[in-house]
Every structure is written in C-alpha cells, then in structure tokens.
CSV table of C-alpha atoms in Angstrom, one decimal:
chain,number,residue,atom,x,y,z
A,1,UNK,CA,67.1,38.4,17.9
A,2,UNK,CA,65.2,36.6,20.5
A,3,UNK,CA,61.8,37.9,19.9
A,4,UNK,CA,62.5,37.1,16.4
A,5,UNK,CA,63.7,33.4,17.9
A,6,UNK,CA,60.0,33.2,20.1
A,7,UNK,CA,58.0,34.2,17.0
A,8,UNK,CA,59.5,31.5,14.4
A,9,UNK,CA,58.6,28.7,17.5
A,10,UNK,CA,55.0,30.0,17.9
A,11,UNK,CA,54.7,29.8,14.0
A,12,UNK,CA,55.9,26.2,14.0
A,13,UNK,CA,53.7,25.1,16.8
A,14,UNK,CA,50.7,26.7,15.2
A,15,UNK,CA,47.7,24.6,15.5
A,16,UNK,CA,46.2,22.4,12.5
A,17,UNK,CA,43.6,23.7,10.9
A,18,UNK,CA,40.3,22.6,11.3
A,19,UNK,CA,39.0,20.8,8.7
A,20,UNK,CA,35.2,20.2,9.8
A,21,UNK,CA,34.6,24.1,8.6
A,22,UNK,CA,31.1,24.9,8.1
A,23,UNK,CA,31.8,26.2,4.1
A,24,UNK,CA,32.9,21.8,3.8
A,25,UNK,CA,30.2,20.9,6.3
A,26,UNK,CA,27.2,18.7,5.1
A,27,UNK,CA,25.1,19.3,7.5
A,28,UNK,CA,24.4,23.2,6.7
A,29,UNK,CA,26.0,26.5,7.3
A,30,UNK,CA,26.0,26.4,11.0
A,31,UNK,CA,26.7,22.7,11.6
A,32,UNK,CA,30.1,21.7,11.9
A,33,UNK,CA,29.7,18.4,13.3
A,34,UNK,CA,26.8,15.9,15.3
A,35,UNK,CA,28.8,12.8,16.9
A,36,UNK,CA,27.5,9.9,19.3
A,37,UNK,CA,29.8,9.0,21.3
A,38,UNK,CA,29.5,6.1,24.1
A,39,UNK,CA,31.7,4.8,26.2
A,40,UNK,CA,34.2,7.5,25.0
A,41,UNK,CA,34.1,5.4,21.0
A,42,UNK,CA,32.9,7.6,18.5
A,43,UNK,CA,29.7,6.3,16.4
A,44,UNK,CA,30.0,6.2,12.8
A,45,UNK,CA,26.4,7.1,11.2
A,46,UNK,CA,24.7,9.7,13.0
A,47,UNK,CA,24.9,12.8,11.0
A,48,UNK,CA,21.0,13.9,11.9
A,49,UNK,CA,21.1,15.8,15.2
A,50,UNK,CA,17.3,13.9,15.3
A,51,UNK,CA,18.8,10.9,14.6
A,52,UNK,CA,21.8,11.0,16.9
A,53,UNK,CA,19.7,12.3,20.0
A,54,UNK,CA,16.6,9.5,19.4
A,55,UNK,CA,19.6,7.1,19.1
A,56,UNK,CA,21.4,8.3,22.3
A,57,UNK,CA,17.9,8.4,24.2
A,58,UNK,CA,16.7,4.9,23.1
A,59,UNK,CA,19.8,3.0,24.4
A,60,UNK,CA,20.5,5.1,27.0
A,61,UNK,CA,23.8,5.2,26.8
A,62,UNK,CA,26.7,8.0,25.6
A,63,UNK,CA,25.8,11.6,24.4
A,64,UNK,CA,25.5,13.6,21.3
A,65,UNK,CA,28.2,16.3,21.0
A,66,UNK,CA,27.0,19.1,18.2
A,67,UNK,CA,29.4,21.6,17.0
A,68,UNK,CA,27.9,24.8,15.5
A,69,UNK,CA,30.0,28.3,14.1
A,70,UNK,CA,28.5,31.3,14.2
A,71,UNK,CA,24.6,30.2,14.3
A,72,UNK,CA,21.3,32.2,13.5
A,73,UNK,CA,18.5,32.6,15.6
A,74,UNK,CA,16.5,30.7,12.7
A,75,UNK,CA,18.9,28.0,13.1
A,76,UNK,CA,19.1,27.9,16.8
A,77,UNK,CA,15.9,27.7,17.2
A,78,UNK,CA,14.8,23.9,15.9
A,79,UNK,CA,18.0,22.7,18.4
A,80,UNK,CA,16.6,24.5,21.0
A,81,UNK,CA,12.9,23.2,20.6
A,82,UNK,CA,14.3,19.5,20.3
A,83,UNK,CA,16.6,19.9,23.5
A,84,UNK,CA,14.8,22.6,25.4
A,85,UNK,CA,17.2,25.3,25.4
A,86,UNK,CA,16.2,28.2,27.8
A,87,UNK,CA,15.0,31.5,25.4
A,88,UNK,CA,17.6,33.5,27.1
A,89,UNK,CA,20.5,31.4,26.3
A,90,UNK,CA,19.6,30.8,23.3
A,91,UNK,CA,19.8,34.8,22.5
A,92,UNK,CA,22.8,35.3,24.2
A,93,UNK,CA,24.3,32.3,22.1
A,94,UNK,CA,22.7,34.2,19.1
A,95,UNK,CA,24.3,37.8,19.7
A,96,UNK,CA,27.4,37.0,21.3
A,97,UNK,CA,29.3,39.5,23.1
A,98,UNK,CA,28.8,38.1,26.3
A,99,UNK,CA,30.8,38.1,29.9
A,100,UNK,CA,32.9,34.9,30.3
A,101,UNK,CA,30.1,33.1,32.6
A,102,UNK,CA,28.4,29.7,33.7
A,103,UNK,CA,24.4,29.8,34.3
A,104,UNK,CA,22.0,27.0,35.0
A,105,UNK,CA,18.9,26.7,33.3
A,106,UNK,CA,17.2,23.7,35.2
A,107,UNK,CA,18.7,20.7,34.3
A,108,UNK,CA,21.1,22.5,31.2
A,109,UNK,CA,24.1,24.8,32.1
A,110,UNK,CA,25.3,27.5,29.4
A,111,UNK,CA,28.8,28.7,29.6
A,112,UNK,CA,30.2,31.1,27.4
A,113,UNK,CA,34.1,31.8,27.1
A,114,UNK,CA,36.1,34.7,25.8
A,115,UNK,CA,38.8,33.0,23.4
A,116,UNK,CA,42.2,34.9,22.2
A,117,UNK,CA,44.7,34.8,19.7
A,118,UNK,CA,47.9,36.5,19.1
A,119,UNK,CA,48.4,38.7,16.4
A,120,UNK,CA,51.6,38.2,14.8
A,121,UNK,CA,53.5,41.6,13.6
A,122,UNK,CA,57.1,42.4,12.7
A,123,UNK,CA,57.2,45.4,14.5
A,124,UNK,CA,55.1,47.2,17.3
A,125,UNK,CA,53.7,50.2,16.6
A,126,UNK,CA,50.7,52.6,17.6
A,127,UNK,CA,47.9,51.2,15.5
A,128,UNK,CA,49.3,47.1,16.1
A,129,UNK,CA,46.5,44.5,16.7
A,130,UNK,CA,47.8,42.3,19.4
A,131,UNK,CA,44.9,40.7,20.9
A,132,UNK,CA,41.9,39.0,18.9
A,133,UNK,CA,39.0,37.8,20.5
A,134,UNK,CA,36.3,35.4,20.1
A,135,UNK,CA,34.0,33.3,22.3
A,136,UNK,CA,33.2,29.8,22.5
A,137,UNK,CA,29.7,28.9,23.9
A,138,UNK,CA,28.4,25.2,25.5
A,139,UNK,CA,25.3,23.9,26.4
A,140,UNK,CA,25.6,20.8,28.5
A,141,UNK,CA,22.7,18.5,29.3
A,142,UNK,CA,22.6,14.9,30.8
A,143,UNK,CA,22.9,13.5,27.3
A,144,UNK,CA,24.6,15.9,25.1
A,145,UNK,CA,26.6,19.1,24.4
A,146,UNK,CA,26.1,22.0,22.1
A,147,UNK,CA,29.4,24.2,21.3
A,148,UNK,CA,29.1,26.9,19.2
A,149,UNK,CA,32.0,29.5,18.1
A,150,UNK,CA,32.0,32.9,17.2
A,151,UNK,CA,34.9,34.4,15.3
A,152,UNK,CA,37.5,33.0,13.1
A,153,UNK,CA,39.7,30.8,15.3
A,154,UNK,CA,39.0,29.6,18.6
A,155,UNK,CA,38.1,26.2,16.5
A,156,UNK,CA,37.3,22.8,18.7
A,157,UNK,CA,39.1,20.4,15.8
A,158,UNK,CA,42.2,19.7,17.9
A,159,UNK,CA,40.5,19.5,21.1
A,160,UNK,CA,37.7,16.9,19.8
A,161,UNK,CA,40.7,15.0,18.3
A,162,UNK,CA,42.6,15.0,21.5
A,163,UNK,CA,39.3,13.9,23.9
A,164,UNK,CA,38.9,10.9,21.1
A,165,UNK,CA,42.5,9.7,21.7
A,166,UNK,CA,41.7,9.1,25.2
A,167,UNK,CA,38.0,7.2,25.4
A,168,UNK,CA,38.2,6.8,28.7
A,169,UNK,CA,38.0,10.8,30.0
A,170,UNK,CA,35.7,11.2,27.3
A,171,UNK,CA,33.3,8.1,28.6
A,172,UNK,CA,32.6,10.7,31.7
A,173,UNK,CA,30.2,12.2,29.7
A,174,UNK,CA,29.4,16.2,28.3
A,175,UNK,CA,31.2,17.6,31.2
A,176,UNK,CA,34.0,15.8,29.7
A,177,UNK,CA,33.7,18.4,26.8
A,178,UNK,CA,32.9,21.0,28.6
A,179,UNK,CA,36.6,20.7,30.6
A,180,UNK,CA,38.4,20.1,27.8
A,181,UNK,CA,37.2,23.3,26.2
A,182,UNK,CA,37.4,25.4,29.5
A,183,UNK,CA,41.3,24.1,29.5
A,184,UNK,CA,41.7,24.8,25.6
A,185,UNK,CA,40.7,28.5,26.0
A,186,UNK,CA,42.4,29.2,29.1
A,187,UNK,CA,45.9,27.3,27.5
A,188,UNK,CA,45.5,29.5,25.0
A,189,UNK,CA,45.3,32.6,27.3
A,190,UNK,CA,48.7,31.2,29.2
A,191,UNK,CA,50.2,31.1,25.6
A,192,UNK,CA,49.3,34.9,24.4
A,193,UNK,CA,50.1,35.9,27.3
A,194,UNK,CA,53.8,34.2,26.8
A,195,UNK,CA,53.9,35.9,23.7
A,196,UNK,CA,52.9,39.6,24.8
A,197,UNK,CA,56.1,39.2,26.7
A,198,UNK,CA,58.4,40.3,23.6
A,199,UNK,CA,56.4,42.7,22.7
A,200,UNK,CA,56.9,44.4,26.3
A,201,UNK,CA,60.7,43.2,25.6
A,202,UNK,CA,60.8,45.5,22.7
A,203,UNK,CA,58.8,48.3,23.8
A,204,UNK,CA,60.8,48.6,27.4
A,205,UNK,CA,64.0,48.5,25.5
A,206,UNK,CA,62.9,51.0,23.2
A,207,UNK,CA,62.3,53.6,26.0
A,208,UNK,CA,65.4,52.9,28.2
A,209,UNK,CA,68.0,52.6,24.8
A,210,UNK,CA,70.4,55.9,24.7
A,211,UNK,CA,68.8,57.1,22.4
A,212,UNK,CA,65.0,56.5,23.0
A,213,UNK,CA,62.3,58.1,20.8
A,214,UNK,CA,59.9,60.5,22.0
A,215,UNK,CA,57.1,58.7,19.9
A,216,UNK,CA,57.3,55.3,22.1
A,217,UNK,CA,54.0,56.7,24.3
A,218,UNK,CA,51.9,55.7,21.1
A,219,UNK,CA,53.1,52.3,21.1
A,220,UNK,CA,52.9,51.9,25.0
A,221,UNK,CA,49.4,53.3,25.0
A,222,UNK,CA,48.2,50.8,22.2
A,223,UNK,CA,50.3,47.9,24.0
A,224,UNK,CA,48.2,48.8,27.2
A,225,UNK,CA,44.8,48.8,25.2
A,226,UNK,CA,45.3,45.5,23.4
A,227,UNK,CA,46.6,44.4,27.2
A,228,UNK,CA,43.0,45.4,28.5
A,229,UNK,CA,41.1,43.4,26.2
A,230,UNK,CA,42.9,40.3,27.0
A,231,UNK,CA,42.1,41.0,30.7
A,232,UNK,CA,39.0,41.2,30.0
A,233,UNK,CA,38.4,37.9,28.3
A,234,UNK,CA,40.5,36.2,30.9
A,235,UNK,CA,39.6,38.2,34.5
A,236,UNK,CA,35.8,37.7,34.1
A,237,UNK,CA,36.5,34.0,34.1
A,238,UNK,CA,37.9,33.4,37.9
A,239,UNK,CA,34.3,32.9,39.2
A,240,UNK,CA,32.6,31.0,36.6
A,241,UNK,CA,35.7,28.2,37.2
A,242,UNK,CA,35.7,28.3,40.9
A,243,UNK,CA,31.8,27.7,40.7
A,244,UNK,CA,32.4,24.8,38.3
A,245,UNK,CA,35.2,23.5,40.8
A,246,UNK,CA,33.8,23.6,43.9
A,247,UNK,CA,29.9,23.9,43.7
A,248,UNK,CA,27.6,20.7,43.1
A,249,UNK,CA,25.7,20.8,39.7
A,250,UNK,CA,23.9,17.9,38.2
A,251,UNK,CA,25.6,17.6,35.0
A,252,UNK,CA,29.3,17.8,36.4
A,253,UNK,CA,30.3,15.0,38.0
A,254,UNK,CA,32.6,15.1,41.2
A,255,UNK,CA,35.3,13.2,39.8
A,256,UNK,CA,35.6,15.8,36.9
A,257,UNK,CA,35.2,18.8,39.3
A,258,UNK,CA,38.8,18.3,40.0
A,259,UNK,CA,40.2,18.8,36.5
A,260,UNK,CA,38.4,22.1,36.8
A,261,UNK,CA,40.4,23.1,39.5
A,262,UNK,CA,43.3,22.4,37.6
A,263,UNK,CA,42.3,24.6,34.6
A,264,UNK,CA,41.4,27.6,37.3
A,265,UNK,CA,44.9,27.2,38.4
A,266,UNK,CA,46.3,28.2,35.2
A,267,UNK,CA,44.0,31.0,34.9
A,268,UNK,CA,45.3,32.9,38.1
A,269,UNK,CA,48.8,31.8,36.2
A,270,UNK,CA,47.2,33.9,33.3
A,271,UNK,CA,45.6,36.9,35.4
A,272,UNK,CA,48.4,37.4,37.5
A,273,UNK,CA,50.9,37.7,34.6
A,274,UNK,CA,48.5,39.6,32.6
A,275,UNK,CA,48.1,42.2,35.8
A,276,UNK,CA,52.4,42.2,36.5
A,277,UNK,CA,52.4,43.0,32.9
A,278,UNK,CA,49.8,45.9,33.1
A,279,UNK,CA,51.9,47.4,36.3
A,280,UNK,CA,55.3,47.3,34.2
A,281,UNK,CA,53.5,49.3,31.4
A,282,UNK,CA,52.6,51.8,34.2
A,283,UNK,CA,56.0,52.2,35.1
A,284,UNK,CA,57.5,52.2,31.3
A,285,UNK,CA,55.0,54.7,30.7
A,286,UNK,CA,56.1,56.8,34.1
A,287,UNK,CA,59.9,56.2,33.2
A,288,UNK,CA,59.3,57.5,29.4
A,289,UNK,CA,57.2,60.4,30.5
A,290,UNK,CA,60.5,61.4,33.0
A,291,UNK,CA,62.7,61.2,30.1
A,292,UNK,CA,60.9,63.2,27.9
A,293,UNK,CA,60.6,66.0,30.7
A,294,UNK,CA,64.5,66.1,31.2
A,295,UNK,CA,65.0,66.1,27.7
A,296,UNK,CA,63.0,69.0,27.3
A,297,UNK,CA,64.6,70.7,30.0
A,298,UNK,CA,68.1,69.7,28.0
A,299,UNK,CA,66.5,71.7,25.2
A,300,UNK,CA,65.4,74.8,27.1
A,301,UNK,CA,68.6,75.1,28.8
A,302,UNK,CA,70.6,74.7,25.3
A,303,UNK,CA,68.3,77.4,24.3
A,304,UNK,CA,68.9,79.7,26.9
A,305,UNK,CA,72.4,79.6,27.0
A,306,UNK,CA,73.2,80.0,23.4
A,307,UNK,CA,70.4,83.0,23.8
A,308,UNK,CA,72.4,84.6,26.3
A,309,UNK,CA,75.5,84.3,24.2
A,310,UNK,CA,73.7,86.0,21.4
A,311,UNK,CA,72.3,88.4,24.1
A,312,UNK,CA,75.9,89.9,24.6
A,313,UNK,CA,76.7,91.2,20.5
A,314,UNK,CA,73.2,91.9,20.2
A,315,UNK,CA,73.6,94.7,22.8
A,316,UNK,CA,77.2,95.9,21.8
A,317,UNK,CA,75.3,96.2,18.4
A,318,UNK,CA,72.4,98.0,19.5
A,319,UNK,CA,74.5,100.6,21.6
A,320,UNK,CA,76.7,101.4,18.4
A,321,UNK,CA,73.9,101.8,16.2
A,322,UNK,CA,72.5,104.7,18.0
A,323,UNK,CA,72.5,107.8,15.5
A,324,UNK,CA,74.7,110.0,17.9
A,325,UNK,CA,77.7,112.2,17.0
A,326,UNK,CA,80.0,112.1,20.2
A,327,UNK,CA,80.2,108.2,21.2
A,328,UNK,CA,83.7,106.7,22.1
A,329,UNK,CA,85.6,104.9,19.8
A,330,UNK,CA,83.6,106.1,16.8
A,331,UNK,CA,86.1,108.0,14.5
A,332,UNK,CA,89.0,105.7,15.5
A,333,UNK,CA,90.4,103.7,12.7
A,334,UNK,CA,91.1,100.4,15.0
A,335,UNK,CA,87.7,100.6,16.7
A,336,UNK,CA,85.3,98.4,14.4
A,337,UNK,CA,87.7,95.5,14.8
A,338,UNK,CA,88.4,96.1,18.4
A,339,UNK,CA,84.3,95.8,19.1
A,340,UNK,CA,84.5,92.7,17.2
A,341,UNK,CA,87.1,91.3,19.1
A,342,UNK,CA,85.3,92.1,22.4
A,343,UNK,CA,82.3,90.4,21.0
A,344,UNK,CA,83.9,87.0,20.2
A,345,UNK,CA,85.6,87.0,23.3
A,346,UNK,CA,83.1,87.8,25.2
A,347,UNK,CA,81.0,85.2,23.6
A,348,UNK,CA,83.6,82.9,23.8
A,349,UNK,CA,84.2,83.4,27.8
A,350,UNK,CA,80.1,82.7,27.7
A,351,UNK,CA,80.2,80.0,25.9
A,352,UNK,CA,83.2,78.1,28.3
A,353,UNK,CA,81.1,79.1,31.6
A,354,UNK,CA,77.9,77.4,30.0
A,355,UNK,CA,79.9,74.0,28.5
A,356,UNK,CA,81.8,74.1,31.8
A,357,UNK,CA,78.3,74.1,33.8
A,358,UNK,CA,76.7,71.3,31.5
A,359,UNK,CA,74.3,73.5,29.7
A,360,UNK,CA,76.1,73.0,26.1
C-alpha cells in the first residue's frame, strides 16, 4: 500500500514537459534554444547563434546560453569553429557515453554528466528497467554556454525557467548555468534513489514473508544490476564537483564555487545511500540463498524419512516373494493379513518417530 502511496506522489510531482523540443524548434534539428541574457533579463530577438554572440561581444555585456539535443558532428562543427571548441570535446560531445567529468580546454571547460530517471513498474521482476540513463553535456566560456542532451529526458526546460525567475543568480554569468544544471542532475539522482527504496521494500519483504519464493534471486540480481548503473552515473561524479568547488578556474567565479559545494553535498547524500543500498542487497541475497539451502534440506529430509517408511514393506515384501516351499507362516490361513498388519504398524511406529523428531 505504501509503495503504491510513493508512486502516485512521484507521478503527481512529475516534471512539465519541455516544450522547446527540437521536432517544434525553429532553429533546426539540433537547436533547442539560443538566448542573450544580461544582467540575468532574458533578450527577446536573438534567435541566430551569430547574431546573439556578435551582439553579446559588441556590448560586452551578458552571455549567450545555446541549448542543443542530441547534435551531429556536422552540426557541431560550425559552433565549434565560431566559439573555438577544442576537437576533442567536441567528439566526445558527439559520441556520448562518456565518464561524468570536468576538463579545461584553455580558456573553455567541458563537463559532461550522467543523468537518471526512474522507471516506473507495477511490479518488480527479473527483466524490470529501473534505471535510465542519459547525459547532459556544457561548454562554458567567458561569454556563453553550450548544453547539449543525449537521451529522451534529462531536459533543461524547468531549470532555464527556474534560473529566469531569479535574474540576479543568473546575472553571475555561464557558471550560473553550469550550477544549476550540476544541481538539477544530482537532485534528480537524490530522487531515484528515494524511489529505489520501495522497490528494495518489496523485494526484502518478498524473501523474508513465510512463505517466500525460491525465484526472488532473479529479481535481486536485476535490482542489483539496474543498482550498478545508477552508481555509475552518480560515483564518477565526486571528483569533478570537488574540483569545481574548491579549485580556481577562470570561468567560475568564487562566489559561485560555494553553491557547488552545496550540490557535492547532496551527492555523497546520493552515493552513500546508493552504496547502503548495494550492501542490503548483499545481505538479502545471503539471507535468500540460506533459506533456500534449509528448504532444501526440509525436502531431503521429508524424502528420506518417508523412504525409510517405504523401506520397511518393501523388505517384508521382498522376503515373502521368494519362490521357496518351507517359509513360516506360508500355508496359514491368518498369515496374509497378519503381514499386513505388521506392515502398517510398523510403518506407523516409523512414521510417529520421524513426525516426533521434526522430519514430517
């Protein structure tokens, strides 16, 4: 009941949908959005990157902030002439698939995060998606910011909305952007994270109910793999915050290195719960492994016992169906149903000794 509670909240807090989506985008099929801002205001007018950047650099004030999905190299390549975008982040930008990082390229950082969404389902099982994964790419310069994003969520709508609402955090420039997106993503981990938590709800209740199934190792083994991806989209990013916190680089300013630290606070939040989680699987998996060894000891022993209890008529039969004249008993007329009688008492007396010991 309250897993199905948890999962009607997360559908009601679901983000909006982003409208600026490349298939309604003007600007082609990679362009979601060119903006000027300065002094935090957004510009109406500027939908050419050209035009934005030559207006940015001619009054020297504000920055261009371009949003791109999914981009090809063909594509890439005219932004990264006009801005002078290093080759190598441009292909790794291109490809994707990259290690959450942050690398300086003169007087230009790229940094690439791993974003995550959570799959919903009704019901756990072996072959459940969990985890999805994305990644969300920026390049920073002194006067504007590139973000580009691969997969199908993971989109910046709400966060450029949210930066807008407040001009004056967005007045400190691209880095600006660059925060708000590292604290989007790692929010975002902190929430799936939330939400794994029924699914380990229903998985450790499985195993430990009186009547557990023998088939929950599938559904461990898959929660445990869809638990490893999300660790590593959300490990691989401890360094690349603590480097934007603490270390001195031209295009962050000091007064937003501190929200940083902020943002890598929630991320041990995130890794530390994600790793608690991975050691409770460990010992669900143990615990259901022990269970299924004593039930299969039950079973041996229940099939022991009744074949000792079948062992006894089996031989009483077997000595009377010897082809011999002389045996005792053989001519009597009250001697079939005494052997009987010894049998089911005999079995009986088994029987008692094995219910009485715990084997039945």
């Amino acid at each position: 009941m309250f897993s199905n509670l948890r999962r009607a909240v997360r559908r009601g807090y679901r983000r909006a949908v982003d409208l600026s989506h490349p298939a309604r985008s003007p600007l082609g099929s990679a362009v979601v959005n060119c903006v000027v801002y300065q002094d935090g205001i957004r510009q109406e007018g500027c939908a050419e990157v050209e035009e934005a950047l030559r207006r940015v650099r001619k009054t020297g004030e504000g920055f261009v902030w371009i949003g791109l999905h999914e981009p090809s190299q063909l594509e890439l390549a005219g932004l990264a002439e006009l801005l002078g975008l290093h080759p190598l982040a441009v292909e790794d930008a291109v490809h994707a698939h990259q290690r959450p990082k942050v690398e300086r390229y003169d007087d230009t950082l790229f940094a690439v995060f791993k974003t995550v969404r959570y799959v919903e389902h009704e019901e756990l099982t072996a072959t459940s998606e969990v985890v999805e994964t994305g990644e969300l790419m920026a390049f920073v310069g002194e006067d504007f910011v590139i973000t580009i994003r691969h997969g199908g969520h993971g989109t910046l709508g709400p966060v450029r909305e949210a930066l807008e609402a407040e001009p004056e955090q967005l007045a400190k420039g691209p880095a600006a952007v660059l925060h708000a997106m590292a604290d989007h993503v790692v929010d975002d981990y902190v929430a799936v994270t939330d939400a794994v938590q029924s699914d380990m709800d229903a998985v450790e209740t499985a195993v430990f109910s009186e009547h557990g199934g023998r088939g929950d190792a599938g559904r461990i083994y898959q929660l445990k793999r869809e638990l490893l991806e999300l660790r590593r989209a959300v490990a691989p990013l401890g360094r690349p915050l603590e480097h934007l916190a603490t270390q001195p680089i031209p295009v962050i300013p000091a007064e937003v290195r501190a929200y940083f630290r902020d943002v890598a606070d929630h991320l041990t939040r995130a890794t530390e719960q994600i790793a608690a989680y991975d050691g409770l699987l460990d010992s669900i998996l143990q615990a259901h492994l022990a269970q299924v060894t004593v039930a299969q000891n039950e079973d041996m022993r229940k099939i022991t016992a009744w074949a000792a209890i079948v062992a006894v008529p089996t031989m009483v039969c077997g000595v009377y169906g010897m082809n011999f004249d002389h045996m005792p008993e053989l001519h009597w007329t009250y001697g079939y149903p005494l052997v009987l009688g010894v049998m089911a008492v005999a079995c009986w007396v088994i029987h008692r000794g094995f219910r009485r010991n715990g084997w039945l």
